[in-house]
XYZ file of N, CA, C and O in Angstrom:
692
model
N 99.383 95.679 121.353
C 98.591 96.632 122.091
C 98.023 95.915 123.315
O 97.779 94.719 123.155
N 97.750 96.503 124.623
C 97.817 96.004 125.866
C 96.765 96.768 126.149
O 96.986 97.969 126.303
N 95.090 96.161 126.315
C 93.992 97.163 126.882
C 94.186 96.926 129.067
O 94.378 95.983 129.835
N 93.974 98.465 129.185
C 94.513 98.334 130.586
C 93.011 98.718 131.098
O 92.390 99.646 130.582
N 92.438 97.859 132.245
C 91.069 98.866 132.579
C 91.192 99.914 133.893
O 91.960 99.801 134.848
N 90.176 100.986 133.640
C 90.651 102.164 134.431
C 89.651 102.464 134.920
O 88.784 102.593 134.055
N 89.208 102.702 136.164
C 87.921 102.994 136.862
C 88.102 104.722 136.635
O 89.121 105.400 136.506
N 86.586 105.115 136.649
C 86.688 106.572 136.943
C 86.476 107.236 135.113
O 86.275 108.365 134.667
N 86.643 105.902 134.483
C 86.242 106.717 133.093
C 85.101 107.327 132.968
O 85.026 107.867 131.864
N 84.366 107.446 133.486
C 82.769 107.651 133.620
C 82.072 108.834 133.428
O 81.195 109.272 132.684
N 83.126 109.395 134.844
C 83.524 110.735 135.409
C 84.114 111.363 134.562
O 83.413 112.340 134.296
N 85.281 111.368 133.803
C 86.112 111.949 133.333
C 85.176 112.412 132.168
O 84.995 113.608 131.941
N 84.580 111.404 131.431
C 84.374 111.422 130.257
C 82.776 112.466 129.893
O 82.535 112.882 128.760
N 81.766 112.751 131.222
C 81.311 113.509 131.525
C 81.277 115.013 131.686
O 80.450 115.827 131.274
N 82.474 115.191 132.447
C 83.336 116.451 132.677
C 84.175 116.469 131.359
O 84.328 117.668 131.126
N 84.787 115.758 130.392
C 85.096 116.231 129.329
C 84.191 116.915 128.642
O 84.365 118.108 128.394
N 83.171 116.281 128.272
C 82.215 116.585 127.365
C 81.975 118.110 127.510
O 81.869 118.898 126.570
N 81.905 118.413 128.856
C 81.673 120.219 128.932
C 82.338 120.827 128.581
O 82.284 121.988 128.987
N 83.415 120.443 127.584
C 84.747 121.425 127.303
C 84.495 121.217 125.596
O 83.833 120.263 125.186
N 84.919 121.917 124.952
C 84.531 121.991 123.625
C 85.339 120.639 123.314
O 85.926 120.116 124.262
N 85.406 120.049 122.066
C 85.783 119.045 121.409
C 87.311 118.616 121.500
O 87.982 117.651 121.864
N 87.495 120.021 120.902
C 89.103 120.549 120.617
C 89.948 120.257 121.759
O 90.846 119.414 121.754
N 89.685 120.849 122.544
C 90.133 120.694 124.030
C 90.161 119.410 124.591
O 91.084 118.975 125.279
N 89.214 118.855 124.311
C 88.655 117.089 125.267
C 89.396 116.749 124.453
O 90.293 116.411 125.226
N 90.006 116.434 122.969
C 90.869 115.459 122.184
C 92.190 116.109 122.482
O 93.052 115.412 121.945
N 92.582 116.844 122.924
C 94.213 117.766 123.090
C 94.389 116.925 124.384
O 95.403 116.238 124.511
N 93.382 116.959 125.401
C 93.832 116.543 126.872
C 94.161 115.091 126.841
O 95.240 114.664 127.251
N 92.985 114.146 126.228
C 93.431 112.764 126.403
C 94.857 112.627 125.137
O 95.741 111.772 125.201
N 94.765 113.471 124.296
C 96.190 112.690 123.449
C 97.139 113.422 124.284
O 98.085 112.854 123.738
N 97.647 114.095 125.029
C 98.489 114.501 125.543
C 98.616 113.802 126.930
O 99.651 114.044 127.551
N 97.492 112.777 127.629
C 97.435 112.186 128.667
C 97.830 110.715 128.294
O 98.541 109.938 128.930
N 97.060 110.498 126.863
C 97.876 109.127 126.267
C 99.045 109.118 126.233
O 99.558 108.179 126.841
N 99.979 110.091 125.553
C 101.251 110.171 125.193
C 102.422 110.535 126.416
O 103.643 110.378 126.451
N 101.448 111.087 127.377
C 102.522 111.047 128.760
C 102.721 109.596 129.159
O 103.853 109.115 129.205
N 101.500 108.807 129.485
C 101.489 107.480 129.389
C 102.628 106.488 129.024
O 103.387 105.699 129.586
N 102.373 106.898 127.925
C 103.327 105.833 126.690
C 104.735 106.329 127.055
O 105.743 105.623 127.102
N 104.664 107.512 127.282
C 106.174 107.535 127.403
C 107.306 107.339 128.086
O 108.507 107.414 127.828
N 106.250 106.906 129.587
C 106.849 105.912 130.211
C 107.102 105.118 129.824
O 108.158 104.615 130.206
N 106.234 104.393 128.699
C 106.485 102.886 128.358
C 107.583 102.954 127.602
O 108.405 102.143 128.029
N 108.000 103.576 126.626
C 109.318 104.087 126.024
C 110.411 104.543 126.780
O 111.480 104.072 126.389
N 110.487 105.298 127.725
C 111.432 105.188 128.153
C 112.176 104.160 128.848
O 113.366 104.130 129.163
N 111.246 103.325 129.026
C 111.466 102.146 130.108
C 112.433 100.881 128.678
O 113.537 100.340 128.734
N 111.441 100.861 127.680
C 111.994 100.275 126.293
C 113.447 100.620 126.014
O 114.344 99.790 125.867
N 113.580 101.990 125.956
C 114.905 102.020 125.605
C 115.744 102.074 126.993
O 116.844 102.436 126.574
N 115.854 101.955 128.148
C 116.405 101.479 129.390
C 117.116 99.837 129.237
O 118.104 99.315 129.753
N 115.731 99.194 127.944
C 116.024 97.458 127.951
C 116.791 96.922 127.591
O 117.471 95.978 127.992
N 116.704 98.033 126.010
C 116.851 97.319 124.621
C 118.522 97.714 124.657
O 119.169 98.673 125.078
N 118.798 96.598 124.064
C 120.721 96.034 124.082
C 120.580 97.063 122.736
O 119.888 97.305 121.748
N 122.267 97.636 123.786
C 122.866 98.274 122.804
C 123.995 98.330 121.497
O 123.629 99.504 121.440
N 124.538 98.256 120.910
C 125.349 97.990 120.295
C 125.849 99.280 118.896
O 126.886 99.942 118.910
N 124.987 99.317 118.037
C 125.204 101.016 117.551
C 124.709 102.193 118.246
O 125.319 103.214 118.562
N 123.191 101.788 118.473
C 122.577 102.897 119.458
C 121.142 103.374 118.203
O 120.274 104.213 118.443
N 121.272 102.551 116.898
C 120.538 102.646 116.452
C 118.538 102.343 116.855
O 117.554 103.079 116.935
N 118.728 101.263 116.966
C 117.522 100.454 117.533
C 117.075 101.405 118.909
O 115.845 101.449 118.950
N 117.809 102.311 120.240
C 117.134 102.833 120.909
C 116.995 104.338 120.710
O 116.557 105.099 121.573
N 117.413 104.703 119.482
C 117.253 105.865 118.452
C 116.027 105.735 118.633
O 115.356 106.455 119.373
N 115.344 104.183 117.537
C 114.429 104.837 116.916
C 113.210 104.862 117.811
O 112.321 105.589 117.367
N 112.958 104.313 118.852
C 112.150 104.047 120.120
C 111.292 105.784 119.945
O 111.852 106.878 120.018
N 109.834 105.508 119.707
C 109.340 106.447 120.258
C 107.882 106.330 120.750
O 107.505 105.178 120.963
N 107.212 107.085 120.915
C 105.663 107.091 120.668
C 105.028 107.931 119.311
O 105.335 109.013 118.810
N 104.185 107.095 119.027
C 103.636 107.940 117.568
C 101.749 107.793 118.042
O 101.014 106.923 118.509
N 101.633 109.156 117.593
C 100.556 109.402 117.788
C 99.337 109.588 116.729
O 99.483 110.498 115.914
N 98.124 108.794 116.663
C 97.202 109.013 115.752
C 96.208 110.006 115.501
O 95.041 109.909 115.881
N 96.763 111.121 114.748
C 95.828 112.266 114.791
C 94.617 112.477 114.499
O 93.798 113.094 115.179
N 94.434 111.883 113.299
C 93.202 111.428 112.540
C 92.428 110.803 113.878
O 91.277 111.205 114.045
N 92.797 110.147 114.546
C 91.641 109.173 115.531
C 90.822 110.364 116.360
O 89.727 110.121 116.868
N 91.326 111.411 116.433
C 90.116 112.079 117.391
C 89.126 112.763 116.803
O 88.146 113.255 117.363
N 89.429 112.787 115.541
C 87.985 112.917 114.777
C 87.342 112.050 114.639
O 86.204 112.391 114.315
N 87.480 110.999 114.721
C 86.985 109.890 114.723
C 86.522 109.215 115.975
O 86.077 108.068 115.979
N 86.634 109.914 116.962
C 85.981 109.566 118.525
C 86.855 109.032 118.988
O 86.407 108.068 119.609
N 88.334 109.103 119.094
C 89.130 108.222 119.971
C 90.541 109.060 119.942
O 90.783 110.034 119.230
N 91.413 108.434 120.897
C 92.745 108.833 120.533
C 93.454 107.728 120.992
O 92.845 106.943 121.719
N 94.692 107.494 120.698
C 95.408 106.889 120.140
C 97.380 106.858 120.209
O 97.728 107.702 119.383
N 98.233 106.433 120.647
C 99.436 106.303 120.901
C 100.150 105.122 121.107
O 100.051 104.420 122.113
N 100.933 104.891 120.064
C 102.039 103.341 120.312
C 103.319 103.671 120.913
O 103.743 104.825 120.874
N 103.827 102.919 121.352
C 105.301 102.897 121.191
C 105.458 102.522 120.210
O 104.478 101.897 119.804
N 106.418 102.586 119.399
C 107.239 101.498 118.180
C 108.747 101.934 118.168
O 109.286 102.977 118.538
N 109.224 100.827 117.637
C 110.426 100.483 117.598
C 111.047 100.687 115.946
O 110.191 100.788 115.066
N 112.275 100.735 115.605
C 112.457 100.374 114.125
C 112.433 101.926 113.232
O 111.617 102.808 113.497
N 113.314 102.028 112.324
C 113.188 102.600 111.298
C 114.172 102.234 109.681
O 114.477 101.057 109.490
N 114.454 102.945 108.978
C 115.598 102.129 108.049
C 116.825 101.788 108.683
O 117.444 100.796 108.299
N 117.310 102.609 109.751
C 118.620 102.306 110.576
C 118.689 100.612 110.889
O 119.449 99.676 110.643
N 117.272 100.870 111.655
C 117.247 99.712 112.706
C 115.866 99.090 112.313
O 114.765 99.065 112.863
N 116.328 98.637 111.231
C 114.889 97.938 110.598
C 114.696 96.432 111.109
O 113.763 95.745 110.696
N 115.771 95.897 112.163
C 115.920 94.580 112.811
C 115.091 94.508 114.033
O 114.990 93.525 114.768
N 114.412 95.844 114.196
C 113.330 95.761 115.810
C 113.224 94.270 116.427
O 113.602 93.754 117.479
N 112.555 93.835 115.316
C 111.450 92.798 115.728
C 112.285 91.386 116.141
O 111.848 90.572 116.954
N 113.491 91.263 115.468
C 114.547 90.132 115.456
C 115.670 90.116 116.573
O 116.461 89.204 116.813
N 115.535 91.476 117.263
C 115.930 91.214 118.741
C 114.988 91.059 119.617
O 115.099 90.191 120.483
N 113.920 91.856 119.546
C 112.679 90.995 120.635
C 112.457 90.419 120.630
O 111.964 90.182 121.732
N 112.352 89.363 119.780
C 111.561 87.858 118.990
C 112.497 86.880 118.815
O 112.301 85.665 118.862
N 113.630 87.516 118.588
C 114.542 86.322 118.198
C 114.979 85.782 116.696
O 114.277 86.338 115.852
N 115.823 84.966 116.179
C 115.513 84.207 114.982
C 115.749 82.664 115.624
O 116.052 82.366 116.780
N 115.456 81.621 114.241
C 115.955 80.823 114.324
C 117.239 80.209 113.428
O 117.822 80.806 112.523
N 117.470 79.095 113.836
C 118.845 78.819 113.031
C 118.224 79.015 111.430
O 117.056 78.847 111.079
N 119.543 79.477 110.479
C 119.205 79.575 109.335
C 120.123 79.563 108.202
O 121.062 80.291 108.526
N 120.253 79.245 107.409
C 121.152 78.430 105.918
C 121.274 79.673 104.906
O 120.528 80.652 104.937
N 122.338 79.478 104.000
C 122.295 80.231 102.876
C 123.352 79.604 102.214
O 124.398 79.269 102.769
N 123.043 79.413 100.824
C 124.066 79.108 99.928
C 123.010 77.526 99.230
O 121.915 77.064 99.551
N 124.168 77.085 98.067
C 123.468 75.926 97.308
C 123.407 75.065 98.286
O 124.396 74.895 98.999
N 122.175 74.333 98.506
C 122.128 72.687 99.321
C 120.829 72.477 99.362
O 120.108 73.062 98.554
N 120.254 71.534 100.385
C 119.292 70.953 100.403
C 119.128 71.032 102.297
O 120.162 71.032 102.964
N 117.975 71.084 102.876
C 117.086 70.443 104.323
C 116.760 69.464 104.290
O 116.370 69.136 103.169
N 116.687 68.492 105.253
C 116.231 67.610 105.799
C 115.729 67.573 107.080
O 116.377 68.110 107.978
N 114.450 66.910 107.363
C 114.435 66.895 108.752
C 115.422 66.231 109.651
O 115.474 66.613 110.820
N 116.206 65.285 109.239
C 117.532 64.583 110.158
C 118.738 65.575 109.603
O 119.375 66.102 110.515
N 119.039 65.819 108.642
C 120.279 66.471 108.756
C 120.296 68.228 108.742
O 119.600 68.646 107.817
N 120.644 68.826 109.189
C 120.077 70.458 108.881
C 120.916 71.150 108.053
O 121.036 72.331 108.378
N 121.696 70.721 106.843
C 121.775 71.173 106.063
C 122.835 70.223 105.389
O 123.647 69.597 106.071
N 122.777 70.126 103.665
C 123.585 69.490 103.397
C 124.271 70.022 102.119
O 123.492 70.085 101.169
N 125.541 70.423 101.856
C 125.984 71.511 100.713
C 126.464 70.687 99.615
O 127.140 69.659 99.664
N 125.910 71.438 98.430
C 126.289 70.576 97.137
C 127.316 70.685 96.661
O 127.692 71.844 96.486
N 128.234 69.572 96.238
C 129.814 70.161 96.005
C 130.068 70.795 95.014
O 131.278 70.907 94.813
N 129.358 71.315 94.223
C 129.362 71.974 93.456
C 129.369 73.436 93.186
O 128.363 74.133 93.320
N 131.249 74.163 92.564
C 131.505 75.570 92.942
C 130.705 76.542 91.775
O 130.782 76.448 90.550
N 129.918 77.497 92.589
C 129.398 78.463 91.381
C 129.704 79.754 91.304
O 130.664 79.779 92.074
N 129.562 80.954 90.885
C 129.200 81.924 90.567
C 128.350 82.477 92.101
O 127.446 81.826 92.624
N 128.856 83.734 92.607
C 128.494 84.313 93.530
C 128.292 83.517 94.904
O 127.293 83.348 95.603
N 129.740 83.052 95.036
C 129.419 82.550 96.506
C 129.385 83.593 97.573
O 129.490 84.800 97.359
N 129.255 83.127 98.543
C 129.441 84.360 99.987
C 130.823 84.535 100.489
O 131.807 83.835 100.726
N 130.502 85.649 100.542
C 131.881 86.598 101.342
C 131.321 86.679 103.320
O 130.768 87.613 103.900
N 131.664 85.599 103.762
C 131.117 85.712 105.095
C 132.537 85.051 106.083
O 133.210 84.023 106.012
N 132.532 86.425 107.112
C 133.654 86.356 107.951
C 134.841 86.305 107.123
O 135.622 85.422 107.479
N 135.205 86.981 106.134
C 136.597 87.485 105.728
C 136.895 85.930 104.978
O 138.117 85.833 104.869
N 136.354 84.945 104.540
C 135.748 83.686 103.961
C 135.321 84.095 103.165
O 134.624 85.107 103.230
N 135.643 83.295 101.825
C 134.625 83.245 100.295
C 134.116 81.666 100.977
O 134.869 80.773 101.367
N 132.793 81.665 100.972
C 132.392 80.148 101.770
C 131.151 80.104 100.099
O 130.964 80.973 99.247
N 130.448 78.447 100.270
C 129.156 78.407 99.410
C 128.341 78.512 99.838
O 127.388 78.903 99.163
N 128.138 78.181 101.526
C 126.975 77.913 102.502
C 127.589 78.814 103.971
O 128.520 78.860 104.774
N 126.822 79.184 103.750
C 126.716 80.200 105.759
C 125.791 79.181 106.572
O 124.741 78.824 106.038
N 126.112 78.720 107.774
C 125.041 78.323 108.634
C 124.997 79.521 109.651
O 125.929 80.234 110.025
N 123.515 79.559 110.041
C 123.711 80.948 111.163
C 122.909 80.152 112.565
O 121.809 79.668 112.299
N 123.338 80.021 113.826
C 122.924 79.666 114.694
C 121.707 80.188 115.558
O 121.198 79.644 116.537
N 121.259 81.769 114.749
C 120.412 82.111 115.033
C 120.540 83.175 116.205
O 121.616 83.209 116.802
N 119.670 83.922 116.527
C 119.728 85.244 117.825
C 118.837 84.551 118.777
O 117.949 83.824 118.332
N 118.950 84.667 119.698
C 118.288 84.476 121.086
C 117.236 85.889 121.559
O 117.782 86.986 121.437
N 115.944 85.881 122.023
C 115.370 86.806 122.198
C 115.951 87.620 123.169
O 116.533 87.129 124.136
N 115.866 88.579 123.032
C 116.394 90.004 123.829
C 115.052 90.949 123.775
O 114.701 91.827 122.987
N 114.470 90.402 124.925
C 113.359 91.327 124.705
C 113.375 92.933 125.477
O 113.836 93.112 126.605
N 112.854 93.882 124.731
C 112.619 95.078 125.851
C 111.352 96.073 125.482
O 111.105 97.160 126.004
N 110.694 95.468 124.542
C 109.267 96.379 124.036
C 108.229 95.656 125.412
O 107.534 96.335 126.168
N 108.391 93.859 125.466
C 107.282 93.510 126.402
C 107.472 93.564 128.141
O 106.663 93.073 128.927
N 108.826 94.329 128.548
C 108.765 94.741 129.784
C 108.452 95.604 130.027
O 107.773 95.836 131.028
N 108.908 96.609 129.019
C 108.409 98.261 128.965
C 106.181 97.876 129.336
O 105.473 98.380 130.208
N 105.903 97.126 128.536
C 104.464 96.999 128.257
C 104.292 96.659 129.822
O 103.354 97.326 130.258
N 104.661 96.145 130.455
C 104.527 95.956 131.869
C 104.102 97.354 132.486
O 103.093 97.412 133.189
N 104.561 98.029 132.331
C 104.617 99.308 132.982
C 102.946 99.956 133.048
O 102.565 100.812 133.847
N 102.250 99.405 132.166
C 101.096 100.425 131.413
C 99.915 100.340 132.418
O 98.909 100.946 132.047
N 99.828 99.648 133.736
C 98.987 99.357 134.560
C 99.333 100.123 135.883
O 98.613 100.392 136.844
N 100.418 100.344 135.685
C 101.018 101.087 137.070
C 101.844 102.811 136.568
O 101.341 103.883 136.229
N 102.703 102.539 136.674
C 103.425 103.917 136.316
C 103.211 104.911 134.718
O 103.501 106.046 134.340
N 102.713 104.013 134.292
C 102.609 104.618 132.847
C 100.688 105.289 133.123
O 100.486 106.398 132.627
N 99.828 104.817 133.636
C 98.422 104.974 134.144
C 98.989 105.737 134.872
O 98.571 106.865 134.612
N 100.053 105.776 136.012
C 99.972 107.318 137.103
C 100.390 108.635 136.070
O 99.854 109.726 136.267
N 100.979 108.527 135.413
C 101.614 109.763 134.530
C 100.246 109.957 133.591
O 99.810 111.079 133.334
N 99.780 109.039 133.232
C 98.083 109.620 132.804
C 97.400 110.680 132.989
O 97.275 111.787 132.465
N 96.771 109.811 134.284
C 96.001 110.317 135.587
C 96.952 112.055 135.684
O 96.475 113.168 135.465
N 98.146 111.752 136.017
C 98.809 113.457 136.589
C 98.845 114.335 135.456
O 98.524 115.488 135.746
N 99.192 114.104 134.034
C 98.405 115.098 133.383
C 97.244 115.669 133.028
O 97.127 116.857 132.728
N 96.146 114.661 133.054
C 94.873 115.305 133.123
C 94.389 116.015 134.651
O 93.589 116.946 134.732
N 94.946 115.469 135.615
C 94.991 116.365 136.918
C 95.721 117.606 136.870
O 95.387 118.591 137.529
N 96.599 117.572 136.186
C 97.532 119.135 135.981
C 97.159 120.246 134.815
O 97.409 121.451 134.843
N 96.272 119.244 133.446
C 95.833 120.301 132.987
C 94.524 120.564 132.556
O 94.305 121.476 131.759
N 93.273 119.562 133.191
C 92.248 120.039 132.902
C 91.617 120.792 133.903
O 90.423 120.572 134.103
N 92.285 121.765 134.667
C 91.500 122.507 135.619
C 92.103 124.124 134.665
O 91.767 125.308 134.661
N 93.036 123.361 134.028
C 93.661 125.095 133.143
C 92.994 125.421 132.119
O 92.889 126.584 131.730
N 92.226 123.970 131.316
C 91.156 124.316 130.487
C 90.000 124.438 130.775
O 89.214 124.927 129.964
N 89.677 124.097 131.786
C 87.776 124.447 132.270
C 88.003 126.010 132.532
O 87.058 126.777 132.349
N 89.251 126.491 132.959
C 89.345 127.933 133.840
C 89.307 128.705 132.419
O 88.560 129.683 132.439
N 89.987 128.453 131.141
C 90.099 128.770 130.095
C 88.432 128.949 129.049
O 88.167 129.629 128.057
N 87.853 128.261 129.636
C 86.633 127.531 128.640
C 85.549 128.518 129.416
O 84.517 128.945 128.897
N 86.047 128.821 130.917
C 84.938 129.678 131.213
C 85.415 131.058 131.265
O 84.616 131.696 131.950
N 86.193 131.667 130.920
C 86.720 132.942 130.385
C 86.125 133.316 128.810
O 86.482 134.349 128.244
């Protein structure tokens, strides 16, 4: 989460208050979520493709419960059972082992010659030990986050400019 500061809250939050509750929590979660969705769209613009799973699951989720609670609330997130690997293309892994052996800090892996019961089926290979060289970061959640000071804050700003003059006109009817 990325706190962005915004002049003019002051104002806003004044002129909300004159509008019933209902209304003041509809405008900012719908001003949050225009927001964010720049930031998402920009995410899935980043994020490497390959099934199409991972920019599937790209969305904004919104916390409903929070505006009873005096706030509102919107993430991007990434990930679902498809593409439950989010975090391991933004982040990366490191190198990593599987099968019977032992680590060392001088040698990085050393396999016991000894054949057992359930070896690995890796690369069309019955092997005992997989070494994996690991993923390289591919990031696209923390460029998208770039966005949240500039273009993602103008799409803010233009929905509460576009629709709180439809609810004050509404509120005084």
């Amino acid at each position: 989460m990325v706190d962005v500061p915004v002049q003019g809250l002051a104002e806003l939050d004044a002129l909300l208050k004159t509008l019933p509750s209902r209304v003041e929590a509809n405008i900012l979660r719908g001003a949050v979520r225009a927001g964010q969705k720049v930031v998402a769209d920009k995410a899935k613009a980043e994020v490497p493709e390959d099934t199409g799973d991972l920019k599937r699951s790209i969305r904004v989720k919104t916390d409903f419960r929070a505006a009873r609670r005096g706030y509102v609330r919107a993430d991007v997130v990434a990930g679902n059972a498809a593409a439950w690997y989010a975090g391991l293309i933004e982040f990366g892994t490191g190198p990593f082992y599987s099968g019977p052996g032992t680590t060392s800090k001088r040698a990085p892996y050393v396999i016991k010659p000894t054949r057992r019961e359930g070896a690995l089926y890796f690369g069309g290979v019955i092997r005992e030990a997989v070494t994996h060289p690991g993923i390289r970061p591919q990031p696209y959640m923390g460029p998208a986050a770039e966005l949240l000071d500039g273009p993602a804050l103008n799409a803010f700003v233009a929905y509460v400019q576009r629709r709180l003059p439809v609810e004050i006109a509404k509120a005084a009817t």
